[in-house]
Amino acid sequence: MLFPRTNIEQRLNKLRNKEFDPSTWRVQIQRVFREDTDHEERILHNLDTSSHEVTNNYDFDLLETQKIYHLDQIKKICIDYRLRFLDTKYFKGKLPKSAISAIKQLEKKHDTTLKGFKIIAPSKLFKLENADDPLLFAPIGNDYFYLIHKWGNDLHPLRKIMMWFFKSFENLLVLTFLVSLLLTFMVPNGLFSKTSNTSTFIMIFFFMFKSVAAVVLFYGFALGKNFNTAIWNSKYFNA
């Protein structure tokens, strides 16, 4: 054969030795890994620290506008879907490696250290003090937040409809009314009266309404439940 075969390993070694000093290659690798470990530990520390009124130093020319949200928009979504928007230190789920990597890339891209992380998630995913689809944010300032990473599964398609009844006291009354009406129609004819007429139906309905309302009130007070508008940014279980 006129031309010798190409040894890829030798070519790779030649390229590496051209770009880096072979005598200190091991030290360079160790330094990279040490810096990466220190960087990750700092990120984890910031994720577990609560910061108030934080403004991160972004390069606005590098921000993706579709990932910027105002607090009012976040609040509305949390109320509609009964979610909470809290500091990451209250998050009891495990942050995936992809979220840490996303923070690293963003910090490197903007040459900054991010703080004040917050997460949108259902209440069950937070460690709440007693008195399905997380989104990780970092504040920009003036009540604007930047979406860093999203993971997990999407919410149930009917969650907004199901949680509508818990948005306010008035909405809960609608639910109580509908359940009472359904139970009234389920009562067999002649169970409480020999004749079935409008007055009998209304009497049974009022009885059902009071019973359902009592159960709802007991459940609400006993378990410390509250309406979506009150819990969306509360760190308390029984807020």
PDB file of C-alpha atoms in Angstrom:
ATOM      1  CA  MET A   1       0.000   0.000   0.000  1.00  0.00           C
ATOM      2  CA  LEU A   2       1.412   3.387  -0.992  1.00  0.00           C
ATOM      3  CA  PHE A   3      -0.079   5.294   1.956  1.00  0.00           C
ATOM      4  CA  PRO A   4       0.029   4.101   5.571  1.00  0.00           C
ATOM      5  CA  ARG A   5      -3.243   3.664   7.449  1.00  0.00           C
ATOM      6  CA  THR A   6      -4.349   6.511   9.670  1.00  0.00           C
ATOM      7  CA  ASN A   7      -4.125   5.858  13.397  1.00  0.00           C
ATOM      8  CA  ILE A   8      -6.960   7.910  14.948  1.00  0.00           C
ATOM      9  CA  GLU A   9      -5.536   7.607  18.472  1.00  0.00           C
ATOM     10  CA  GLN A  10      -2.236   9.081  17.331  1.00  0.00           C
ATOM     11  CA  ARG A  11      -4.034  11.891  15.533  1.00  0.00           C
ATOM     12  CA  LEU A  12      -6.095  12.577  18.648  1.00  0.00           C
ATOM     13  CA  ASN A  13      -2.964  12.641  20.819  1.00  0.00           C
ATOM     14  CA  LYS A  14      -1.248  14.975  18.394  1.00  0.00           C
ATOM     15  CA  LEU A  15      -4.186  17.385  18.431  1.00  0.00           C
ATOM     16  CA  ARG A  16      -4.396  17.333  22.243  1.00  0.00           C
ATOM     17  CA  ASN A  17      -0.638  17.888  22.670  1.00  0.00           C
ATOM     18  CA  LYS A  18      -0.834  20.778  20.243  1.00  0.00           C
ATOM     19  CA  GLU A  19      -3.542  22.526  22.239  1.00  0.00           C
ATOM     20  CA  PHE A  20      -2.365  21.627  25.747  1.00  0.00           C
ATOM     21  CA  ASP A  21       0.940  21.085  27.518  1.00  0.00           C
ATOM     22  CA  PRO A  22       1.312  17.274  27.837  1.00  0.00           C
ATOM     23  CA  SER A  23       3.386  17.555  31.011  1.00  0.00           C
ATOM     24  CA  THR A  24       0.593  19.339  32.906  1.00  0.00           C
ATOM     25  CA  TRP A  25      -2.389  17.681  31.233  1.00  0.00           C
ATOM     26  CA  ARG A  26      -3.335  15.710  34.367  1.00  0.00           C
ATOM     27  CA  VAL A  27      -3.154  18.853  36.520  1.00  0.00           C
ATOM     28  CA  GLN A  28      -5.292  20.772  34.034  1.00  0.00           C
ATOM     29  CA  ILE A  29      -7.957  18.060  34.091  1.00  0.00           C
ATOM     30  CA  GLN A  30      -7.962  17.963  37.889  1.00  0.00           C
ATOM     31  CA  ARG A  31      -8.363  21.748  38.018  1.00  0.00           C
ATOM     32  CA  VAL A  32     -11.314  21.625  35.595  1.00  0.00           C
ATOM     33  CA  PHE A  33     -13.068  18.950  37.656  1.00  0.00           C
ATOM     34  CA  ARG A  34     -12.327  20.796  40.908  1.00  0.00           C
ATOM     35  CA  GLU A  35     -13.712  24.051  39.520  1.00  0.00           C
ATOM     36  CA  ASP A  36     -16.786  22.248  38.217  1.00  0.00           C
ATOM     37  CA  THR A  37     -17.369  20.615  41.613  1.00  0.00           C
ATOM     38  CA  ASP A  38     -16.963  23.937  43.422  1.00  0.00           C
ATOM     39  CA  HIS A  39     -19.341  25.555  40.938  1.00  0.00           C
ATOM     40  CA  GLU A  40     -21.986  22.869  41.482  1.00  0.00           C
ATOM     41  CA  GLU A  41     -21.649  23.066  45.289  1.00  0.00           C
ATOM     42  CA  ARG A  42     -22.135  26.838  45.130  1.00  0.00           C
ATOM     43  CA  ILE A  43     -25.251  26.396  42.963  1.00  0.00           C
ATOM     44  CA  LEU A  44     -26.693  23.836  45.410  1.00  0.00           C
ATOM     45  CA  HIS A  45     -25.991  26.208  48.287  1.00  0.00           C
ATOM     46  CA  ASN A  46     -27.778  29.059  46.500  1.00  0.00           C
ATOM     47  CA  LEU A  47     -30.706  26.764  45.692  1.00  0.00           C
ATOM     48  CA  ASP A  48     -31.046  25.957  49.400  1.00  0.00           C
ATOM     49  CA  THR A  49     -30.809  29.590  50.500  1.00  0.00           C
ATOM     50  CA  SER A  50     -33.727  31.976  50.706  1.00  0.00           C
ATOM     51  CA  SER A  51     -32.945  35.415  49.294  1.00  0.00           C
ATOM     52  CA  HIS A  52     -35.192  38.459  49.385  1.00  0.00           C
ATOM     53  CA  GLU A  53     -35.355  41.223  46.783  1.00  0.00           C
ATOM     54  CA  VAL A  54     -32.694  39.596  44.604  1.00  0.00           C
ATOM     55  CA  THR A  55     -31.693  41.113  41.272  1.00  0.00           C
ATOM     56  CA  ASN A  56     -29.378  38.998  39.148  1.00  0.00           C
ATOM     57  CA  ASN A  57     -26.947  40.559  36.679  1.00  0.00           C
ATOM     58  CA  TYR A  58     -28.005  39.247  33.291  1.00  0.00           C
ATOM     59  CA  ASP A  59     -26.736  40.265  29.891  1.00  0.00           C
ATOM     60  CA  PHE A  60     -30.107  41.359  28.484  1.00  0.00           C
ATOM     61  CA  ASP A  61     -28.930  40.911  24.899  1.00  0.00           C
ATOM     62  CA  LEU A  62     -28.559  37.175  25.614  1.00  0.00           C
ATOM     63  CA  LEU A  63     -31.906  36.635  27.345  1.00  0.00           C
ATOM     64  CA  GLU A  64     -34.617  34.675  25.523  1.00  0.00           C
ATOM     65  CA  THR A  65     -37.684  36.914  25.729  1.00  0.00           C
ATOM     66  CA  GLN A  66     -40.105  33.962  25.650  1.00  0.00           C
ATOM     67  CA  LYS A  67     -38.669  32.829  28.995  1.00  0.00           C
ATOM     68  CA  ILE A  68     -39.317  36.100  30.840  1.00  0.00           C
ATOM     69  CA  TYR A  69     -42.473  36.255  32.999  1.00  0.00           C
ATOM     70  CA  HIS A  70     -43.963  38.869  35.297  1.00  0.00           C
ATOM     71  CA  LEU A  71     -45.040  37.986  38.827  1.00  0.00           C
ATOM     72  CA  ASP A  72     -48.689  38.761  37.984  1.00  0.00           C
ATOM     73  CA  GLN A  73     -48.629  36.175  35.180  1.00  0.00           C
ATOM     74  CA  ILE A  74     -47.071  33.580  37.480  1.00  0.00           C
ATOM     75  CA  LYS A  75     -49.633  34.384  40.179  1.00  0.00           C
ATOM     76  CA  LYS A  76     -52.582  33.901  37.798  1.00  0.00           C
ATOM     77  CA  ILE A  77     -51.328  30.505  36.620  1.00  0.00           C
ATOM     78  CA  CYS A  78     -50.684  29.366  40.196  1.00  0.00           C
ATOM     79  CA  ILE A  79     -54.191  30.381  41.255  1.00  0.00           C
ATOM     80  CA  ASP A  80     -55.848  28.780  38.209  1.00  0.00           C
ATOM     81  CA  TYR A  81     -54.062  25.446  38.672  1.00  0.00           C
ATOM     82  CA  ARG A  82     -53.639  25.514  42.490  1.00  0.00           C
ATOM     83  CA  LEU A  83     -49.847  25.636  42.400  1.00  0.00           C
ATOM     84  CA  ARG A  84     -47.295  27.326  44.646  1.00  0.00           C
ATOM     85  CA  PHE A  85     -44.465  29.684  43.757  1.00  0.00           C
ATOM     86  CA  LEU A  86     -41.846  29.340  46.485  1.00  0.00           C
ATOM     87  CA  ASP A  87     -38.107  29.467  47.177  1.00  0.00           C
ATOM     88  CA  THR A  88     -36.265  26.324  46.065  1.00  0.00           C
ATOM     89  CA  LYS A  89     -35.206  25.628  49.662  1.00  0.00           C
ATOM     90  CA  TYR A  90     -38.779  24.443  50.328  1.00  0.00           C
ATOM     91  CA  PHE A  91     -38.753  22.044  47.368  1.00  0.00           C
ATOM     92  CA  LYS A  92     -38.612  18.448  48.625  1.00  0.00           C
ATOM     93  CA  GLY A  93     -38.377  16.857  45.188  1.00  0.00           C
ATOM     94  CA  LYS A  94     -34.978  15.987  43.773  1.00  0.00           C
ATOM     95  CA  LEU A  95     -33.619  18.547  41.351  1.00  0.00           C
ATOM     96  CA  PRO A  96     -32.514  16.725  38.191  1.00  0.00           C
ATOM     97  CA  LYS A  97     -28.988  17.021  36.836  1.00  0.00           C
ATOM     98  CA  SER A  98     -30.447  18.772  33.807  1.00  0.00           C
ATOM     99  CA  ALA A  99     -31.618  21.646  36.051  1.00  0.00           C
ATOM    100  CA  ILE A 100     -28.145  22.051  37.591  1.00  0.00           C
ATOM    101  CA  SER A 101     -26.618  21.936  34.097  1.00  0.00           C
ATOM    102  CA  ALA A 102     -29.065  24.592  32.895  1.00  0.00           C
ATOM    103  CA  ILE A 103     -28.011  26.892  35.755  1.00  0.00           C
ATOM    104  CA  LYS A 104     -24.322  26.285  34.985  1.00  0.00           C
ATOM    105  CA  GLN A 105     -24.816  27.113  31.318  1.00  0.00           C
ATOM    106  CA  LEU A 106     -26.803  30.247  32.112  1.00  0.00           C
ATOM    107  CA  GLU A 107     -24.226  31.484  34.636  1.00  0.00           C
ATOM    108  CA  LYS A 108     -21.420  30.841  32.179  1.00  0.00           C
ATOM    109  CA  LYS A 109     -23.332  32.502  29.343  1.00  0.00           C
ATOM    110  CA  HIS A 110     -24.063  35.635  31.383  1.00  0.00           C
ATOM    111  CA  ASP A 111     -20.831  35.558  33.415  1.00  0.00           C
ATOM    112  CA  THR A 112     -22.731  35.892  36.697  1.00  0.00           C
ATOM    113  CA  THR A 113     -23.773  34.035  39.850  1.00  0.00           C
ATOM    114  CA  LEU A 114     -27.518  33.420  40.078  1.00  0.00           C
ATOM    115  CA  LYS A 115     -29.426  33.622  43.347  1.00  0.00           C
ATOM    116  CA  GLY A 116     -32.993  33.804  44.588  1.00  0.00           C
ATOM    117  CA  PHE A 117     -34.219  30.679  42.782  1.00  0.00           C
ATOM    118  CA  LYS A 118     -37.939  29.891  42.884  1.00  0.00           C
ATOM    119  CA  ILE A 119     -40.064  26.976  41.698  1.00  0.00           C
ATOM    120  CA  ILE A 120     -43.644  26.579  40.496  1.00  0.00           C
ATOM    121  CA  ALA A 121     -45.025  23.206  41.601  1.00  0.00           C
ATOM    122  CA  PRO A 122     -48.005  21.582  43.361  1.00  0.00           C
ATOM    123  CA  SER A 123     -48.080  21.888  47.170  1.00  0.00           C
ATOM    124  CA  LYS A 124     -47.199  18.222  47.690  1.00  0.00           C
ATOM    125  CA  LEU A 125     -43.751  18.820  46.195  1.00  0.00           C
ATOM    126  CA  PHE A 126     -42.815  21.383  48.851  1.00  0.00           C
ATOM    127  CA  LYS A 127     -41.691  20.992  52.460  1.00  0.00           C
ATOM    128  CA  LEU A 128     -44.268  23.335  53.927  1.00  0.00           C
ATOM    129  CA  GLU A 129     -44.149  24.723  57.451  1.00  0.00           C
ATOM    130  CA  ASN A 130     -47.204  24.003  59.625  1.00  0.00           C
ATOM    131  CA  ALA A 131     -48.943  27.405  60.767  1.00  0.00           C
ATOM    132  CA  ASP A 132     -46.227  16.771  38.817  1.00  0.00           C
ATOM    133  CA  ASP A 133     -44.566  19.663  36.875  1.00  0.00           C
ATOM    134  CA  PRO A 134     -41.893  21.930  38.450  1.00  0.00           C
ATOM    135  CA  LEU A 135     -40.556  25.082  36.738  1.00  0.00           C
ATOM    136  CA  LEU A 136     -37.321  26.659  37.982  1.00  0.00           C
ATOM    137  CA  PHE A 137     -37.001  30.479  37.903  1.00  0.00           C
ATOM    138  CA  ALA A 138     -34.433  33.095  38.881  1.00  0.00           C
ATOM    139  CA  PRO A 139     -35.384  36.757  39.437  1.00  0.00           C
ATOM    140  CA  ILE A 140     -34.447  39.487  36.994  1.00  0.00           C
ATOM    141  CA  GLY A 141     -35.780  42.401  39.031  1.00  0.00           C
ATOM    142  CA  ASN A 142     -38.934  44.576  39.187  1.00  0.00           C
ATOM    143  CA  ASP A 143     -41.063  41.436  39.712  1.00  0.00           C
ATOM    144  CA  TYR A 144     -39.828  39.772  36.522  1.00  0.00           C
ATOM    145  CA  PHE A 145     -38.512  36.200  36.545  1.00  0.00           C
ATOM    146  CA  TYR A 146     -36.516  34.164  34.043  1.00  0.00           C
ATOM    147  CA  LEU A 147     -37.459  30.530  33.363  1.00  0.00           C
ATOM    148  CA  ILE A 148     -34.307  28.432  33.650  1.00  0.00           C
ATOM    149  CA  HIS A 149     -35.542  24.864  33.386  1.00  0.00           C
ATOM    150  CA  LYS A 150     -38.680  22.688  33.315  1.00  0.00           C
ATOM    151  CA  TRP A 151     -38.824  18.988  34.041  1.00  0.00           C
ATOM    152  CA  GLY A 152     -41.254  16.232  35.001  1.00  0.00           C
ATOM    153  CA  ASN A 153     -44.662  15.510  33.507  1.00  0.00           C
ATOM    154  CA  ASP A 154     -47.260  18.020  32.364  1.00  0.00           C
ATOM    155  CA  LEU A 155     -50.310  18.675  34.527  1.00  0.00           C
ATOM    156  CA  HIS A 156     -53.571  16.789  34.062  1.00  0.00           C
ATOM    157  CA  PRO A 157     -55.582  18.437  31.254  1.00  0.00           C
ATOM    158  CA  LEU A 158     -58.594  18.860  33.565  1.00  0.00           C
ATOM    159  CA  ARG A 159     -56.636  20.258  36.525  1.00  0.00           C
ATOM    160  CA  LYS A 160     -57.643  23.868  35.815  1.00  0.00           C
ATOM    161  CA  ILE A 161     -61.339  22.911  35.758  1.00  0.00           C
ATOM    162  CA  MET A 162     -61.033  20.792  38.908  1.00  0.00           C
ATOM    163  CA  MET A 163     -59.158  23.518  40.798  1.00  0.00           C
ATOM    164  CA  TRP A 164     -61.553  26.293  39.698  1.00  0.00           C
ATOM    165  CA  PHE A 165     -63.858  25.419  42.592  1.00  0.00           C
ATOM    166  CA  PHE A 166     -61.091  26.131  45.117  1.00  0.00           C
ATOM    167  CA  LYS A 167     -60.117  29.574  43.804  1.00  0.00           C
ATOM    168  CA  SER A 168     -62.488  31.428  46.143  1.00  0.00           C
ATOM    169  CA  PHE A 169     -65.350  31.018  48.614  1.00  0.00           C
ATOM    170  CA  GLU A 170     -67.897  31.833  45.920  1.00  0.00           C
ATOM    171  CA  ASN A 171     -66.516  29.115  43.637  1.00  0.00           C
ATOM    172  CA  LEU A 172     -66.667  26.614  46.499  1.00  0.00           C
ATOM    173  CA  LEU A 173     -70.329  27.495  47.027  1.00  0.00           C
ATOM    174  CA  VAL A 174     -70.973  26.627  43.383  1.00  0.00           C
ATOM    175  CA  LEU A 175     -69.385  23.213  43.925  1.00  0.00           C
ATOM    176  CA  THR A 176     -71.426  22.670  47.094  1.00  0.00           C
ATOM    177  CA  PHE A 177     -74.596  23.632  45.204  1.00  0.00           C
ATOM    178  CA  LEU A 178     -73.874  21.250  42.311  1.00  0.00           C
ATOM    179  CA  VAL A 179     -73.009  18.317  44.571  1.00  0.00           C
ATOM    180  CA  SER A 180     -76.136  18.937  46.668  1.00  0.00           C
ATOM    181  CA  LEU A 181     -78.272  19.103  43.537  1.00  0.00           C
ATOM    182  CA  LEU A 182     -76.810  15.845  42.253  1.00  0.00           C
ATOM    183  CA  LEU A 183     -77.416  14.093  45.575  1.00  0.00           C
ATOM    184  CA  THR A 184     -80.979  15.410  45.654  1.00  0.00           C
ATOM    185  CA  PHE A 185     -81.717  13.891  42.235  1.00  0.00           C
ATOM    186  CA  MET A 186     -80.260  10.591  43.465  1.00  0.00           C
ATOM    187  CA  VAL A 187     -82.740  10.327  46.346  1.00  0.00           C
ATOM    188  CA  PRO A 188     -85.369   7.654  45.482  1.00  0.00           C
ATOM    189  CA  ASN A 189     -88.944   8.853  45.076  1.00  0.00           C
ATOM    190  CA  GLY A 190     -91.061   8.325  48.175  1.00  0.00           C
ATOM    191  CA  LEU A 191     -88.102   7.905  50.545  1.00  0.00           C
ATOM    192  CA  PHE A 192     -88.977  10.982  52.635  1.00  0.00           C
ATOM    193  CA  SER A 193     -92.513  11.631  51.413  1.00  0.00           C
ATOM    194  CA  LYS A 194     -95.304   9.677  49.774  1.00  0.00           C
ATOM    195  CA  THR A 195     -95.727  12.414  47.173  1.00  0.00           C
ATOM    196  CA  SER A 196     -93.023  13.874  44.953  1.00  0.00           C
ATOM    197  CA  ASN A 197     -93.521  17.570  44.273  1.00  0.00           C
ATOM    198  CA  THR A 198     -91.517  20.779  44.067  1.00  0.00           C
ATOM    199  CA  SER A 199     -91.754  21.585  47.780  1.00  0.00           C
ATOM    200  CA  THR A 200     -90.486  18.122  48.703  1.00  0.00           C
ATOM    201  CA  PHE A 201     -87.607  18.449  46.232  1.00  0.00           C
ATOM    202  CA  ILE A 202     -86.615  21.863  47.677  1.00  0.00           C
ATOM    203  CA  MET A 203     -86.786  20.526  51.232  1.00  0.00           C
ATOM    204  CA  ILE A 204     -84.529  17.580  50.355  1.00  0.00           C
ATOM    205  CA  PHE A 205     -82.179  19.896  48.482  1.00  0.00           C
ATOM    206  CA  PHE A 206     -81.777  22.200  51.502  1.00  0.00           C
ATOM    207  CA  PHE A 207     -81.097  19.182  53.691  1.00  0.00           C
ATOM    208  CA  MET A 208     -78.439  17.945  51.255  1.00  0.00           C
ATOM    209  CA  PHE A 209     -76.934  21.421  50.897  1.00  0.00           C
ATOM    210  CA  LYS A 210     -76.533  21.809  54.676  1.00  0.00           C
ATOM    211  CA  SER A 211     -75.016  18.332  54.935  1.00  0.00           C
ATOM    212  CA  VAL A 212     -72.529  18.873  52.107  1.00  0.00           C
ATOM    213  CA  ALA A 213     -71.641  22.345  53.409  1.00  0.00           C
ATOM    214  CA  ALA A 214     -70.975  20.898  56.870  1.00  0.00           C
ATOM    215  CA  VAL A 215     -68.654  18.257  55.414  1.00  0.00           C
ATOM    216  CA  VAL A 216     -66.827  20.856  53.304  1.00  0.00           C
ATOM    217  CA  LEU A 217     -66.354  23.185  56.289  1.00  0.00           C
ATOM    218  CA  PHE A 218     -65.179  20.355  58.533  1.00  0.00           C
ATOM    219  CA  TYR A 219     -62.734  19.119  55.881  1.00  0.00           C
ATOM    220  CA  GLY A 220     -61.445  22.634  55.269  1.00  0.00           C
ATOM    221  CA  PHE A 221     -60.880  23.525  58.909  1.00  0.00           C
ATOM    222  CA  ALA A 222     -59.660  20.091  60.008  1.00  0.00           C
ATOM    223  CA  LEU A 223     -56.974  19.857  57.317  1.00  0.00           C
ATOM    224  CA  GLY A 224     -56.126  23.544  57.239  1.00  0.00           C
ATOM    225  CA  LYS A 225     -57.098  23.953  53.599  1.00  0.00           C
ATOM    226  CA  ASN A 226     -57.348  27.361  51.990  1.00  0.00           C
ATOM    227  CA  PHE A 227     -58.231  28.933  48.661  1.00  0.00           C
ATOM    228  CA  ASN A 228     -55.872  29.186  45.685  1.00  0.00           C
ATOM    229  CA  THR A 229     -55.624  32.959  46.027  1.00  0.00           C
ATOM    230  CA  ALA A 230     -54.261  32.583  49.567  1.00  0.00           C
ATOM    231  CA  ILE A 231     -51.726  29.777  49.114  1.00  0.00           C
ATOM    232  CA  TRP A 232     -50.032  30.460  45.759  1.00  0.00           C
ATOM    233  CA  ASN A 233     -46.977  32.054  47.419  1.00  0.00           C
ATOM    234  CA  SER A 234     -47.392  30.878  51.008  1.00  0.00           C
ATOM    235  CA  LYS A 235     -44.772  28.675  52.679  1.00  0.00           C
ATOM    236  CA  TYR A 236     -47.260  27.520  55.315  1.00  0.00           C
ATOM    237  CA  PHE A 237     -49.215  24.282  55.086  1.00  0.00           C
ATOM    238  CA  ASN A 238     -52.289  25.752  56.752  1.00  0.00           C
ATOM    239  CA  ALA A 239     -52.041  29.253  55.278  1.00  0.00           C
TER     240      ALA A 239
END
